[in-house]
mmCIF file of C-alpha atoms in Angstrom:
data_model
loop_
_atom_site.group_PDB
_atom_site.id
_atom_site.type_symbol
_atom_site.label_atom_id
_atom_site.label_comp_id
_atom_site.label_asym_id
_atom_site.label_seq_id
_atom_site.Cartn_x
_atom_site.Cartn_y
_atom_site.Cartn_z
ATOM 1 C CA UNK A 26 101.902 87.006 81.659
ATOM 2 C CA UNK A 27 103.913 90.292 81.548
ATOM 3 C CA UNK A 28 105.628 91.757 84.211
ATOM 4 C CA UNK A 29 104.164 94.497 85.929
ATOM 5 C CA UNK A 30 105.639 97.903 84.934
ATOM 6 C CA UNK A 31 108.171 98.917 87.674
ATOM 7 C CA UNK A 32 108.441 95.372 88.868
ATOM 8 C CA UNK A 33 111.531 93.351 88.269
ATOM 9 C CA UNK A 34 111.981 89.155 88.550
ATOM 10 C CA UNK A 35 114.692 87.711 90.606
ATOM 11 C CA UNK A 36 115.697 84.110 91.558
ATOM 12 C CA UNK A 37 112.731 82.313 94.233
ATOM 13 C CA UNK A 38 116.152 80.571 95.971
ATOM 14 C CA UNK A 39 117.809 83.926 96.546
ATOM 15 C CA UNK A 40 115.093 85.864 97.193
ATOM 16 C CA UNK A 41 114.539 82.894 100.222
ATOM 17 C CA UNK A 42 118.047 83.045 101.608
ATOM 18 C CA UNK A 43 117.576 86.911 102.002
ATOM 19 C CA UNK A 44 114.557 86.507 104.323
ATOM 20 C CA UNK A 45 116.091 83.753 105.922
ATOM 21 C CA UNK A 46 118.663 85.485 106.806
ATOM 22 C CA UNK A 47 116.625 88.839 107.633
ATOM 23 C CA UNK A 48 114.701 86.544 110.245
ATOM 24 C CA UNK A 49 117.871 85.112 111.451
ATOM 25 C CA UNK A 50 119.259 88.355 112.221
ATOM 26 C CA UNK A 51 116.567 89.298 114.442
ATOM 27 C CA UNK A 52 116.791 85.948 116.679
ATOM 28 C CA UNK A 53 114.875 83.741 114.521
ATOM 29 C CA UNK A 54 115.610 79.450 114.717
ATOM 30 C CA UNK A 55 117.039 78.795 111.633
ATOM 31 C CA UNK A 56 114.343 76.363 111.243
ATOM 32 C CA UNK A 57 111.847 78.393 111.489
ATOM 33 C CA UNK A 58 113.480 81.565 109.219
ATOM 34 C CA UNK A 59 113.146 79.222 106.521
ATOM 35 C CA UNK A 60 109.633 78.156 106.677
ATOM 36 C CA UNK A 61 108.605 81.891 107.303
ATOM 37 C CA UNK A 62 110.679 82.636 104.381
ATOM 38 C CA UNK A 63 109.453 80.013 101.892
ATOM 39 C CA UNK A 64 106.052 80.984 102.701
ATOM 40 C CA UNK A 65 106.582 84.548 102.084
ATOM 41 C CA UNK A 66 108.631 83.489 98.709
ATOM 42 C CA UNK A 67 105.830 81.154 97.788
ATOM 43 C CA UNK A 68 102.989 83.877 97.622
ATOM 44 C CA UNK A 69 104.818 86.261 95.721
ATOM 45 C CA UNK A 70 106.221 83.039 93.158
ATOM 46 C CA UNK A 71 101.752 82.386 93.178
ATOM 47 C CA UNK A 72 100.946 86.088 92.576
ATOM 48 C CA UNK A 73 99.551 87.065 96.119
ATOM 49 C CA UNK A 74 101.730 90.268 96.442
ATOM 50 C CA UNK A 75 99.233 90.497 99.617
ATOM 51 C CA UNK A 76 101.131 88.132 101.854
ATOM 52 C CA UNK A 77 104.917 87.977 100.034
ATOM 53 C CA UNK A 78 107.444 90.116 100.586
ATOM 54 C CA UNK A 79 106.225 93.420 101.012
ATOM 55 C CA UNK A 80 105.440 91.923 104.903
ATOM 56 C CA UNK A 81 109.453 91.316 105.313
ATOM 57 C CA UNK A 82 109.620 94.421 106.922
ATOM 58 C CA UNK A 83 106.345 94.744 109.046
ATOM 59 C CA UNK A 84 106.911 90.988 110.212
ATOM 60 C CA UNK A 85 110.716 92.217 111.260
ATOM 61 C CA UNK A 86 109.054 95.430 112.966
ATOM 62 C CA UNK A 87 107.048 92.873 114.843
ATOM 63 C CA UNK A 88 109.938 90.712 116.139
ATOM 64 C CA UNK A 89 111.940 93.363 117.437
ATOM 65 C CA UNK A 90 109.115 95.081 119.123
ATOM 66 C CA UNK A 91 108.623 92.167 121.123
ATOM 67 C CA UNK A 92 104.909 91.913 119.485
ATOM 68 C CA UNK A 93 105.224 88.444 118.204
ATOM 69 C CA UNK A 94 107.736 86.151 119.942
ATOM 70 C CA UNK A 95 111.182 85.621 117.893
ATOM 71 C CA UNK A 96 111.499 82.261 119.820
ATOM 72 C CA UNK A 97 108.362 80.948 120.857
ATOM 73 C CA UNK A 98 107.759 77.952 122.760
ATOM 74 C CA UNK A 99 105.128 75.924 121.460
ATOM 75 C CA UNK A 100 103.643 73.698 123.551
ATOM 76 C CA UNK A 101 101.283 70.320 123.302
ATOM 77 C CA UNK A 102 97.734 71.312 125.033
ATOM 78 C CA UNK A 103 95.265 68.093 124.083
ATOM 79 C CA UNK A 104 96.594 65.382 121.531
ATOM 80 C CA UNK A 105 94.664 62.126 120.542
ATOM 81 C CA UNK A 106 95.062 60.155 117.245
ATOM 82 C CA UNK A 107 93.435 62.170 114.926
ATOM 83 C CA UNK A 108 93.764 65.317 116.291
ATOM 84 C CA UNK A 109 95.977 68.041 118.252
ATOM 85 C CA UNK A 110 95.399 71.484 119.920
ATOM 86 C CA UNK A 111 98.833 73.409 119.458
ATOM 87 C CA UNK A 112 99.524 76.461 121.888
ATOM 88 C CA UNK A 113 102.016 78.647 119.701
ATOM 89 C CA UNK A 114 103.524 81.098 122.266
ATOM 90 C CA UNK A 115 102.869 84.288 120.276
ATOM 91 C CA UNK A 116 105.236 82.661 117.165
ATOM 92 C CA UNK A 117 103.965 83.271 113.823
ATOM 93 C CA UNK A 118 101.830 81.158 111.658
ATOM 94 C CA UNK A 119 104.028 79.832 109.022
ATOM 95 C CA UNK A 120 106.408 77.589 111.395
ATOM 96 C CA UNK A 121 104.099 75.972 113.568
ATOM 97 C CA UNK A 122 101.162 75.776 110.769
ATOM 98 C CA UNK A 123 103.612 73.094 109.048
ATOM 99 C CA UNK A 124 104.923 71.302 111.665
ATOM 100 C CA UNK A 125 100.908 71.099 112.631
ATOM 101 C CA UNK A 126 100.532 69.978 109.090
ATOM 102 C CA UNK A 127 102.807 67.314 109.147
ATOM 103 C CA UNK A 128 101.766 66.020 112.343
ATOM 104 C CA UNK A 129 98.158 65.375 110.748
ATOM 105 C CA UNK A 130 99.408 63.823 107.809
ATOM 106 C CA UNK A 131 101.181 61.582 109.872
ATOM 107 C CA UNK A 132 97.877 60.979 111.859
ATOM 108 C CA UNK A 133 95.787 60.603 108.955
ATOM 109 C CA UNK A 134 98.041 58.149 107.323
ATOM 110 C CA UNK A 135 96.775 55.421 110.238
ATOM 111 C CA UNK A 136 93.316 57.117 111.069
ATOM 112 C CA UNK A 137 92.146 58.552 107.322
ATOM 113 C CA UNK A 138 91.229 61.811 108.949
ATOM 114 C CA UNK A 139 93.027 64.308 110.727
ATOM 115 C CA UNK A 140 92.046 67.886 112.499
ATOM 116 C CA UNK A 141 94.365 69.994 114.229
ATOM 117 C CA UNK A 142 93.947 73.834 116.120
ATOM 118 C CA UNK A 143 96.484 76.513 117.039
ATOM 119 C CA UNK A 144 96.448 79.144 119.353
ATOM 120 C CA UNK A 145 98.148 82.221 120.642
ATOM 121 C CA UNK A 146 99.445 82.418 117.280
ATOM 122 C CA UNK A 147 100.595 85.756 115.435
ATOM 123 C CA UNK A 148 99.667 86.161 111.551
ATOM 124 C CA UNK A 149 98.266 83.162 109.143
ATOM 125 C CA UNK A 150 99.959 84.057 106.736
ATOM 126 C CA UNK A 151 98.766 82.903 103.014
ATOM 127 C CA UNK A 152 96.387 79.963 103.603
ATOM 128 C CA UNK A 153 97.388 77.932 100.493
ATOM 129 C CA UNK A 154 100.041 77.285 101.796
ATOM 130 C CA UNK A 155 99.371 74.927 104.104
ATOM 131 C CA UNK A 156 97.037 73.029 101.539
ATOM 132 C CA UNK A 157 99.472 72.869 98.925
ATOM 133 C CA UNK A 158 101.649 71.276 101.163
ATOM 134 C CA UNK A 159 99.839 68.741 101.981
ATOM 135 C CA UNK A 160 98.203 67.909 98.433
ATOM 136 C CA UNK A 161 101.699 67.394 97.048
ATOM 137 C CA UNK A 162 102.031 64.588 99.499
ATOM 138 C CA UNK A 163 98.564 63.070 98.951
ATOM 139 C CA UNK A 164 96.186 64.701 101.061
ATOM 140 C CA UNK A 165 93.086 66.841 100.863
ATOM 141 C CA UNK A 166 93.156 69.757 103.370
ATOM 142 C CA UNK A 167 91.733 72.668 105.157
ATOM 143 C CA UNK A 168 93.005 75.638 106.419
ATOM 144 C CA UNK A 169 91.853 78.750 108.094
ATOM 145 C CA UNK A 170 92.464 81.332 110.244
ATOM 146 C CA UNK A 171 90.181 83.547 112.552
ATOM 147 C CA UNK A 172 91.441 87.309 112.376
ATOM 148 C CA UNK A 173 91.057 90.708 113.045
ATOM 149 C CA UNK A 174 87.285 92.420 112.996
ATOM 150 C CA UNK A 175 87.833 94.593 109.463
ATOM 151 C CA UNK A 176 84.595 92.739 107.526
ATOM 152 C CA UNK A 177 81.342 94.559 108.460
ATOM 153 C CA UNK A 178 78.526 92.053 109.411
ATOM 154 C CA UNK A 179 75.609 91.752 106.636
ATOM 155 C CA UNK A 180 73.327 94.366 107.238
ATOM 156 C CA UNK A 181 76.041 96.454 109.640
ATOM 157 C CA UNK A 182 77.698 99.820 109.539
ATOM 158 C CA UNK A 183 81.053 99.287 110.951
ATOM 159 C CA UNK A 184 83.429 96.507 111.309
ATOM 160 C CA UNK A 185 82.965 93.194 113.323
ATOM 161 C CA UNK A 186 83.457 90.244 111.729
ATOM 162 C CA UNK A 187 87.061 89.055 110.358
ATOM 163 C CA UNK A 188 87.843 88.260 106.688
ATOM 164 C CA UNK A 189 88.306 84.846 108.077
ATOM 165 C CA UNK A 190 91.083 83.459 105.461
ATOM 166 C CA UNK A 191 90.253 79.847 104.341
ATOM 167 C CA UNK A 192 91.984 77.070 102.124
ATOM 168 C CA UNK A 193 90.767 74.119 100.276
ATOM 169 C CA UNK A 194 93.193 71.872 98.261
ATOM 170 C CA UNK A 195 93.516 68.213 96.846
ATOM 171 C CA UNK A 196 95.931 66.083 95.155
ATOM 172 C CA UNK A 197 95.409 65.579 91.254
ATOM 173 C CA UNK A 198 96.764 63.389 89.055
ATOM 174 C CA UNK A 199 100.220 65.967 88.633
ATOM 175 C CA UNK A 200 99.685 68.261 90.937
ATOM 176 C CA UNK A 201 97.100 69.927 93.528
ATOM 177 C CA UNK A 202 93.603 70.681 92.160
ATOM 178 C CA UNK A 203 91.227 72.973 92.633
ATOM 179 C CA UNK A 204 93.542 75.097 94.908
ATOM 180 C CA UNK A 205 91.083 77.688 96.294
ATOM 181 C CA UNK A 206 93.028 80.437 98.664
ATOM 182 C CA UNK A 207 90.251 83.244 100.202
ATOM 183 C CA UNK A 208 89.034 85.603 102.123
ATOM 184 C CA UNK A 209 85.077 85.528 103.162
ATOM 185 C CA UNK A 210 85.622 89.727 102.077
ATOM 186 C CA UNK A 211 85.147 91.239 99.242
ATOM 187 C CA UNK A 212 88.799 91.655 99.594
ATOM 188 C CA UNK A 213 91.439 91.843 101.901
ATOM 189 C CA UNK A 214 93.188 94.937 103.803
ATOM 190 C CA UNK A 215 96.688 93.409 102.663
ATOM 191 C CA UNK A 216 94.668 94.762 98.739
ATOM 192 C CA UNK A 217 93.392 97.849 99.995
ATOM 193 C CA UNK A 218 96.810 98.648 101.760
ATOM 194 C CA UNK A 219 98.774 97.951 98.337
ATOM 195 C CA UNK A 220 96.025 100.199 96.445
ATOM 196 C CA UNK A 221 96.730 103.095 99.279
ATOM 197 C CA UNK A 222 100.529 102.319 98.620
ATOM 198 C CA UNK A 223 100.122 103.173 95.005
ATOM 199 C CA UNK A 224 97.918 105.845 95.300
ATOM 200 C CA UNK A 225 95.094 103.772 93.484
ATOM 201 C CA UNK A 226 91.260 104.445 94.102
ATOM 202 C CA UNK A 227 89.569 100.960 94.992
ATOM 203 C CA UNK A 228 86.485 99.741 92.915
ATOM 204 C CA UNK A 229 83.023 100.757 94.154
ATOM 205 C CA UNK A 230 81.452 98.138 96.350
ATOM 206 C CA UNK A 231 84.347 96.997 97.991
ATOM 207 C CA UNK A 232 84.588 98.990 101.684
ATOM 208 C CA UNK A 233 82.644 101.435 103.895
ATOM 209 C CA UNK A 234 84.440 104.051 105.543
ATOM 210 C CA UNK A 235 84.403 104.686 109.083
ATOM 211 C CA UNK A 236 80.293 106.207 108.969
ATOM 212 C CA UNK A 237 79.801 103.353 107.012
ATOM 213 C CA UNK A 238 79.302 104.840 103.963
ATOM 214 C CA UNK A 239 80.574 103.343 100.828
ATOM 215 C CA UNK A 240 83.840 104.772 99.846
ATOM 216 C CA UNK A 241 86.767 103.845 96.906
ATOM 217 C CA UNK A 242 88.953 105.732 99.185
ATOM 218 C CA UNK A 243 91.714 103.141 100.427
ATOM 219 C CA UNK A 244 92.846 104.909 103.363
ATOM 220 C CA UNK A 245 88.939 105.484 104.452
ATOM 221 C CA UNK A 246 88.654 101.990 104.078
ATOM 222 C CA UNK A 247 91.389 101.331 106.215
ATOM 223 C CA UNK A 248 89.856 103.444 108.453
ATOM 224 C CA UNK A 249 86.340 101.708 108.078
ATOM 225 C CA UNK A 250 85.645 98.345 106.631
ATOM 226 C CA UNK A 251 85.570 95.770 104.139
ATOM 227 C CA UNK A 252 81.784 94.250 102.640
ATOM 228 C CA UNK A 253 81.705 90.347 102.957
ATOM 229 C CA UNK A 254 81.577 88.254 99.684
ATOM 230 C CA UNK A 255 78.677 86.988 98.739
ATOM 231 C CA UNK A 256 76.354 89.683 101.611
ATOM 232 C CA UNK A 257 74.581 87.137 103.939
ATOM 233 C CA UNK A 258 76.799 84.174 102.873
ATOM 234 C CA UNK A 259 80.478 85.456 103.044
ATOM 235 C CA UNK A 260 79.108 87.392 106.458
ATOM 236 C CA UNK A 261 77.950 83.708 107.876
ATOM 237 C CA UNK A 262 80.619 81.633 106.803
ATOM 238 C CA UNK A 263 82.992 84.088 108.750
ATOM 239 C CA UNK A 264 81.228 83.102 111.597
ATOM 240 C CA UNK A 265 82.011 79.383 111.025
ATOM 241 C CA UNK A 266 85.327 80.195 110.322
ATOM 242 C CA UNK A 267 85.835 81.914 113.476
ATOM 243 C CA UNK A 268 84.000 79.393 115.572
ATOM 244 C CA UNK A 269 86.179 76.626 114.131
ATOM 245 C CA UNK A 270 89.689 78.457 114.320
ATOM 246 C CA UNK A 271 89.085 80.332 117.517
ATOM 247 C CA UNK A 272 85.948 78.989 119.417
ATOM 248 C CA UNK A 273 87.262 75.534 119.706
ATOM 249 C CA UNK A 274 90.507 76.130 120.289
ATOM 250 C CA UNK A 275 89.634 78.319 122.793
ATOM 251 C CA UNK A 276 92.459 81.136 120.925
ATOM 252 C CA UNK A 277 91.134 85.193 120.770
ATOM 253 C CA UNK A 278 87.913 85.942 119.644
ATOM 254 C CA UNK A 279 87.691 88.437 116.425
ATOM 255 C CA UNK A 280 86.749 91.447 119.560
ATOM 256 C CA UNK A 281 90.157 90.525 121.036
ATOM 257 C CA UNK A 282 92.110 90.431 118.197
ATOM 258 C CA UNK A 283 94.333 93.630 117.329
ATOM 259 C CA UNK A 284 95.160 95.102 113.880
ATOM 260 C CA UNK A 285 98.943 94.595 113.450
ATOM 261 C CA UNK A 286 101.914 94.905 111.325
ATOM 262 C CA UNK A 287 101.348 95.515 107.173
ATOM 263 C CA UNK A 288 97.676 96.591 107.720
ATOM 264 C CA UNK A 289 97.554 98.564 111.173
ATOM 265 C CA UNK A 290 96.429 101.964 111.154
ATOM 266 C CA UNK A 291 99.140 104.841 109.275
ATOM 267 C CA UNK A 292 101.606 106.024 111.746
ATOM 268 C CA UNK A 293 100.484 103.101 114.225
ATOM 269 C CA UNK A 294 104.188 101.321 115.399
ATOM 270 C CA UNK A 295 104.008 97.777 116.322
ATOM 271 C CA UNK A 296 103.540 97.578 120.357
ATOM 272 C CA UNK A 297 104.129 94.219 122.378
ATOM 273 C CA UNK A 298 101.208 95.318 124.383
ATOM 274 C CA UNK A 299 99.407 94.433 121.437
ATOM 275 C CA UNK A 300 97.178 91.298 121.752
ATOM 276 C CA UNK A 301 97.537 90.303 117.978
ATOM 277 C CA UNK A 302 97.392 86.517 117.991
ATOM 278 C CA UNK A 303 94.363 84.370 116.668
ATOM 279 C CA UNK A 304 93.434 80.841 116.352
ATOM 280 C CA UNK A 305 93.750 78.129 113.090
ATOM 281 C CA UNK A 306 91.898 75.260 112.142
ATOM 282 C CA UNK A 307 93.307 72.414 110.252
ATOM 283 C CA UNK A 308 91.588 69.690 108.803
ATOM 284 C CA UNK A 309 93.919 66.956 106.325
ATOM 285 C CA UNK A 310 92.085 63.818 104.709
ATOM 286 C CA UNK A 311 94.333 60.904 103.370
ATOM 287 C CA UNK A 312 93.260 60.550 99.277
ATOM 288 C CA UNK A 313 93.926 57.008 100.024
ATOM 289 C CA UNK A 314 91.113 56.867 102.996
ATOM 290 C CA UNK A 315 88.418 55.101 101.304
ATOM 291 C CA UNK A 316 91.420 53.170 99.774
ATOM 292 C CA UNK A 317 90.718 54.773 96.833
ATOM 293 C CA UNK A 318 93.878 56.893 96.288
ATOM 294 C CA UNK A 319 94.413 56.606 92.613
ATOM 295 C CA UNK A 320 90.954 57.266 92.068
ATOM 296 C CA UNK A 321 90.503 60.585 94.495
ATOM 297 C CA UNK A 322 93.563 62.216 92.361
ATOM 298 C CA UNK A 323 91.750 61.057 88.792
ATOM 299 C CA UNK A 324 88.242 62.135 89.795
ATOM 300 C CA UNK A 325 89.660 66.183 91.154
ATOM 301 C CA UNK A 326 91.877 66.577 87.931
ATOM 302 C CA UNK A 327 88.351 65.280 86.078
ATOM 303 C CA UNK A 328 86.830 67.993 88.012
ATOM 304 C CA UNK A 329 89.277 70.361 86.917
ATOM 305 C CA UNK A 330 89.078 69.675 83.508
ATOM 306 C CA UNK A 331 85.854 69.553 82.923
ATOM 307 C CA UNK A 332 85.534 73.176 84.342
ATOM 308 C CA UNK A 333 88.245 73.880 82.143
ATOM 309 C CA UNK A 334 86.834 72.676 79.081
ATOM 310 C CA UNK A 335 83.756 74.898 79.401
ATOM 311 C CA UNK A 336 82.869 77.320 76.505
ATOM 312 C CA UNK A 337 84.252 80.513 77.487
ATOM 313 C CA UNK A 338 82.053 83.623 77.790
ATOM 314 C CA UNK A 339 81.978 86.491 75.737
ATOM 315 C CA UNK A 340 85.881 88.286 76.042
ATOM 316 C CA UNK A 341 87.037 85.331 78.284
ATOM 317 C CA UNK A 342 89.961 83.725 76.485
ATOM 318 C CA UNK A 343 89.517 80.699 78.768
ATOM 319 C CA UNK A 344 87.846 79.152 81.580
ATOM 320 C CA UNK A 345 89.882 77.944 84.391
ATOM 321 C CA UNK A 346 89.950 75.936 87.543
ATOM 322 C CA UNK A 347 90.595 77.231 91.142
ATOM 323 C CA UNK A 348 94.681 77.194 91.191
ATOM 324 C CA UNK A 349 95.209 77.558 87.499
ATOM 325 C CA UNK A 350 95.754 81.093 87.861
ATOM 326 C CA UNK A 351 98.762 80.966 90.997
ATOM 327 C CA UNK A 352 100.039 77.473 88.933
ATOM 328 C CA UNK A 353 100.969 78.876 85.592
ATOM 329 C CA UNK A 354 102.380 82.703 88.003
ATOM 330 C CA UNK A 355 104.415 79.668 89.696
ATOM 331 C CA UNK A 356 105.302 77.902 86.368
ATOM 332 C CA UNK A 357 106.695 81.354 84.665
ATOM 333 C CA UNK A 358 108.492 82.412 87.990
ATOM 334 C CA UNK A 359 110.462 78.805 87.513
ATOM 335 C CA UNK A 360 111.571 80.287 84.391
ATOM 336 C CA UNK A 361 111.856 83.706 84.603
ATOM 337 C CA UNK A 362 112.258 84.423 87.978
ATOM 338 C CA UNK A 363 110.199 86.117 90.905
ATOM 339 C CA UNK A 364 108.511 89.692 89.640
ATOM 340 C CA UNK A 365 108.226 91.961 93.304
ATOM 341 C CA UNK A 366 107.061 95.179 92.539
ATOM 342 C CA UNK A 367 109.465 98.455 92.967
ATOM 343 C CA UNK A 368 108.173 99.554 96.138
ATOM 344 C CA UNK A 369 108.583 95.877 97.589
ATOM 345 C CA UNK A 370 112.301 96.095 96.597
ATOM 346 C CA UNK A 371 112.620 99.413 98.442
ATOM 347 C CA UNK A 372 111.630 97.692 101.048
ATOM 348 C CA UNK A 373 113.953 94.787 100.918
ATOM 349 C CA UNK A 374 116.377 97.222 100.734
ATOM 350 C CA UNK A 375 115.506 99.292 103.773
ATOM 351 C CA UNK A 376 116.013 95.720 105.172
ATOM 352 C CA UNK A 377 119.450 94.986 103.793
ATOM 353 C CA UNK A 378 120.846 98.501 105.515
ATOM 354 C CA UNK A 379 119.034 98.205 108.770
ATOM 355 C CA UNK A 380 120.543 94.416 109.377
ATOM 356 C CA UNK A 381 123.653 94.537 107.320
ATOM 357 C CA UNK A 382 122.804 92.367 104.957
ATOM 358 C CA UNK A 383 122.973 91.553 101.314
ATOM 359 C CA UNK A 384 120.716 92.740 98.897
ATOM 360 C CA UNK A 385 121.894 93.770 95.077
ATOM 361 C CA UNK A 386 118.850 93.551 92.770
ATOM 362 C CA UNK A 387 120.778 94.456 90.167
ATOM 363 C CA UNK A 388 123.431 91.478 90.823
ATOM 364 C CA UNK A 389 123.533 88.680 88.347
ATOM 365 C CA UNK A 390 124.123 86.309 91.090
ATOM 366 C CA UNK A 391 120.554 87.111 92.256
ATOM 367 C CA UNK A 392 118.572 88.813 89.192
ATOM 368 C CA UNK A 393 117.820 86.594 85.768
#
């Protein structure tokens, strides 16, 4: 995989110190700068420029506006053995999502099965994340996120359903399988706001704009709406999505939820009047439940493979497994370093100056 023209690859342990730090400088625990670091690091080492470091600076516009809390207090609401309903106090996702996810393992390790909820929580952030995490330490898991209403409803004109980001991972004989990361959209509006970014047109059957007509416009899509995957399906399962995130965790419904940060209208500063916090759903299954362990990892690489070893289509070099795409983007960043695209490091930049802060792309201490 070639780097993308403009972009340039720098080291996934510096780039993670800088937002550490960035967060740090704006009030954040230290504890919880590095989680919302690593997770930011970890999209951009997987590929999902969506939900890496191009947020730095919306996330940081956030904090200081007072629209998500720098130093929430999270508090216990209901807790039994398998489960636990997390208030987040406004935080974002990243921090408490983990220490959620780590509380289930722990629960799941003596009860097999685990399901956890958060609320008054700011943005998910990339929902692989969480699943990875737990599939490295032998767990199938679940994650997902209700959100913002940008998805119009099969059959709809304008926007009321959320893209309703949702995870699915297991551990494999190596490493996770059949990592699957989505949106219940055709795409997301982190995409269409990188397309607007670059001035690109958007493919045809992606968005409406706001008269609900179909449009390849990105800012009219902003404006508008995004399709749902699959028409009646992707538009359904957003409803579950929501139900399980939000409607029984009693967190904001999709209605309540406000546009924020990277994605919020052109022009549109972040406000702490702002209402932008949603609910998420965890759900983490010990491999080992059925006490079957060894034989849960065997039977998802199986899985894998024989996907994998499928005869590849016409101009398909190869088929792959869900994962194997963000897995060998991770593999090559190990090697070659982190590739953020120019306008990303502009913003890093803007970052550096505004806190004071360190930030020499160009410094062999940082750049390979």
């Amino acid at each position: 995989m070639s780097a993308e023209a403009g972009s340039r690859r720098l080291r996934a342990g510096a780039l993670i110190c800088f937002a550490r730090s960035a967060f740090e400088c704006v009030g954040m625990r230290s504890a919880d700068a590095q989680i919302m670091a690593a997770s930011l690091v970890e999209a951009d080492v997987m590929g999902v420029r969506t939900h890496g470091l191009n947020r730095l600076e919306s996330y940081l516009g956030q904090l200081r506006a007072g629209q998500v809390e720098v130093r929430p207090i999270e508090a216990t609401v209901k807790e039994g053995p398998a489960s636990v309903l997390t208030d987040a106090g406004g935080g974002f996702g990243a921090p408490v999502g983990i220490r959620t996810v780590e509380a289930l393992m722990s629960k799941a390790r003596f009860c097999g099965v685990a399901l956890g909820a958060v609320r008054t929580v700011a943005h998910f952030g990339a929902a692989g994340f969480y699943t990875r995490h737990a599939a490295r330490s032998g767990f199938l898991a679940v994650a997902a996120s209700s959100s913002s209403a940008s998805v119009v409803p099969f059959g709809g004109r304008g926007p009321r359903i959320g893209n309703s980001p949702i995870s699915f991972a297991t551990p494999g004989v190596e490493h996770p399988e059949l990592v699957m990361d989505m949106a219940l959209s055709t795409t997301s509006r982190g995409r269409i706001k990188l397309a607007a970014d670059k001035g690109e047109d958007l493919p045809e059957g992606w968005a409406v704009d706001s008269s609900g007509a179909p449009t390849t416009d990105p800012e009219a899509a902003l404006a508008g709406g995004v399709l749902p995957s699959g028409g009646h399906k992707g538009s359904a399962l957003s409803l579950m999505v929501e139900m399980l995130a939000s409607g029984l965790a009693g967190a904001n419904l999709t209605q309540q939820i406000n546009h924020a940060g990277f994605t919020s209208a052109a022009g549109r500063e972040a406000s702490s009047i702002l209402d932008v916090t949603v609910g998420n759903f965890y759900l983490v299954i010990d491999a080992d439940l059925f006490g079957d362990g060894t034989g849960v990892r065997e039977r998802a690489t199986a899985i894998a493979n024989y996907v994998r070893a499928s005869e590849p289509a016409l101009h398909v070099d190869q088929v792959l497994a869900p994962g194997d795409i963000e897995a060998a983007r991770a593999e090559q960043a190990s090697h070659e370093g982190v590739s953020l695209s120019e306008p990303t490091l502009q913003s890093l930049a803007r970052v550096a100056d505004q806190l004071g802060i360190d930030f020499h792309p160009g410094d062999p201490r940082v750049e390979e």
